[in-house]
């Protein structure tokens, strides 16, 4: 595990963007797992800047997003499809047919999950998976539970997640109660994992995730078992690490 702490958000975003771009430069046909939420916004901005400066092409890249809300119209501004379009996909040369996000409006969600896993399998292994961290230790939307599910599945979002994501909606009642998420089995199969965590409000949970007991009560703690984990933190998130 390689943990790096940054004293500025810009430097952290630049470092994360460089890891993703470096992966694509060495593996032009890279399969990249992507995250949404507040944490990666600045990273995507940096990637778009680098693309506009001609540093990188995404022509041959394939992406798989971690998750999508269930029953939120795809063109809703807070759908993860809208988020990815406005923060990244609309600004780079990644062919639309090569970006994958679970369809949260699928008539048959179980079939959608099966097809998502199949598409990941067919693309080969995920070369680099970008992750954020939930306040309750979730990765993707794998919430704390007695047992975790390996593959893509429908999940009931935890109360903490509804509360954390209420900031993106008019009220907590508008936050979708379910999502489709990649499972922890798929996440852990990625060749390399890049976990990015920002803010003092994540200081306790990142400490628990990286140094606490490995337990399904803190899904991110399973990352301790991954052979190629890079953790980028801002100094506030790193505040409680020894
Ligand atoms: C998003 C995702 C979530 C977020 C996590 C942190 O696709 O899978 O695990 O990474 O909820 O969200 P932020 O970055 O908004 O604090």
PDB file of C-alpha atoms in Angstrom, residues 31-35 64-66 126-131 182 186-188 190-195 230:
ATOM      1  CA  UNK A  31      -9.867  -0.434 -18.983  1.00  0.00           C
ATOM      2  CA  UNK A  32     -10.485   2.226 -16.335  1.00  0.00           C
ATOM      3  CA  UNK A  33     -13.015   2.025 -13.503  1.00  0.00           C
ATOM      4  CA  UNK A  34     -14.485   5.423 -12.659  1.00  0.00           C
ATOM      5  CA  UNK A  35     -16.174   6.968  -9.634  1.00  0.00           C
ATOM      6  CA  UNK A  64     -16.811   1.230 -16.338  1.00  0.00           C
ATOM      7  CA  UNK A  65     -18.445   3.393 -13.690  1.00  0.00           C
ATOM      8  CA  UNK A  66     -18.912   1.983 -10.234  1.00  0.00           C
ATOM      9  CA  UNK A 126      -9.864  -3.466 -15.089  1.00  0.00           C
ATOM     10  CA  UNK A 127      -6.365  -1.942 -15.252  1.00  0.00           C
ATOM     11  CA  UNK A 128      -7.018   0.927 -12.854  1.00  0.00           C
ATOM     12  CA  UNK A 129     -10.005   1.484 -10.578  1.00  0.00           C
ATOM     13  CA  UNK A 130     -10.595   4.965  -9.157  1.00  0.00           C
ATOM     14  CA  UNK A 131     -12.441   4.968  -5.815  1.00  0.00           C
ATOM     15  CA  UNK A 182     -20.255  -2.996  -8.902  1.00  0.00           C
ATOM     16  CA  UNK A 186     -15.071  -6.916  -9.134  1.00  0.00           C
ATOM     17  CA  UNK A 187     -13.450  -3.899  -7.477  1.00  0.00           C
ATOM     18  CA  UNK A 188     -10.752  -6.036  -5.850  1.00  0.00           C
ATOM     19  CA  UNK A 190      -8.712  -4.517 -10.669  1.00  0.00           C
ATOM     20  CA  UNK A 191      -4.959  -4.674 -11.330  1.00  0.00           C
ATOM     21  CA  UNK A 192      -4.427  -1.342  -9.583  1.00  0.00           C
ATOM     22  CA  UNK A 193      -6.679   0.649  -7.251  1.00  0.00           C
ATOM     23  CA  UNK A 194      -6.459   4.400  -6.731  1.00  0.00           C
ATOM     24  CA  UNK A 195      -8.338   5.476  -3.590  1.00  0.00           C
ATOM     25  CA  UNK A 230      -2.397   3.694  -4.042  1.00  0.00           C
TER      26      UNK A 230
END
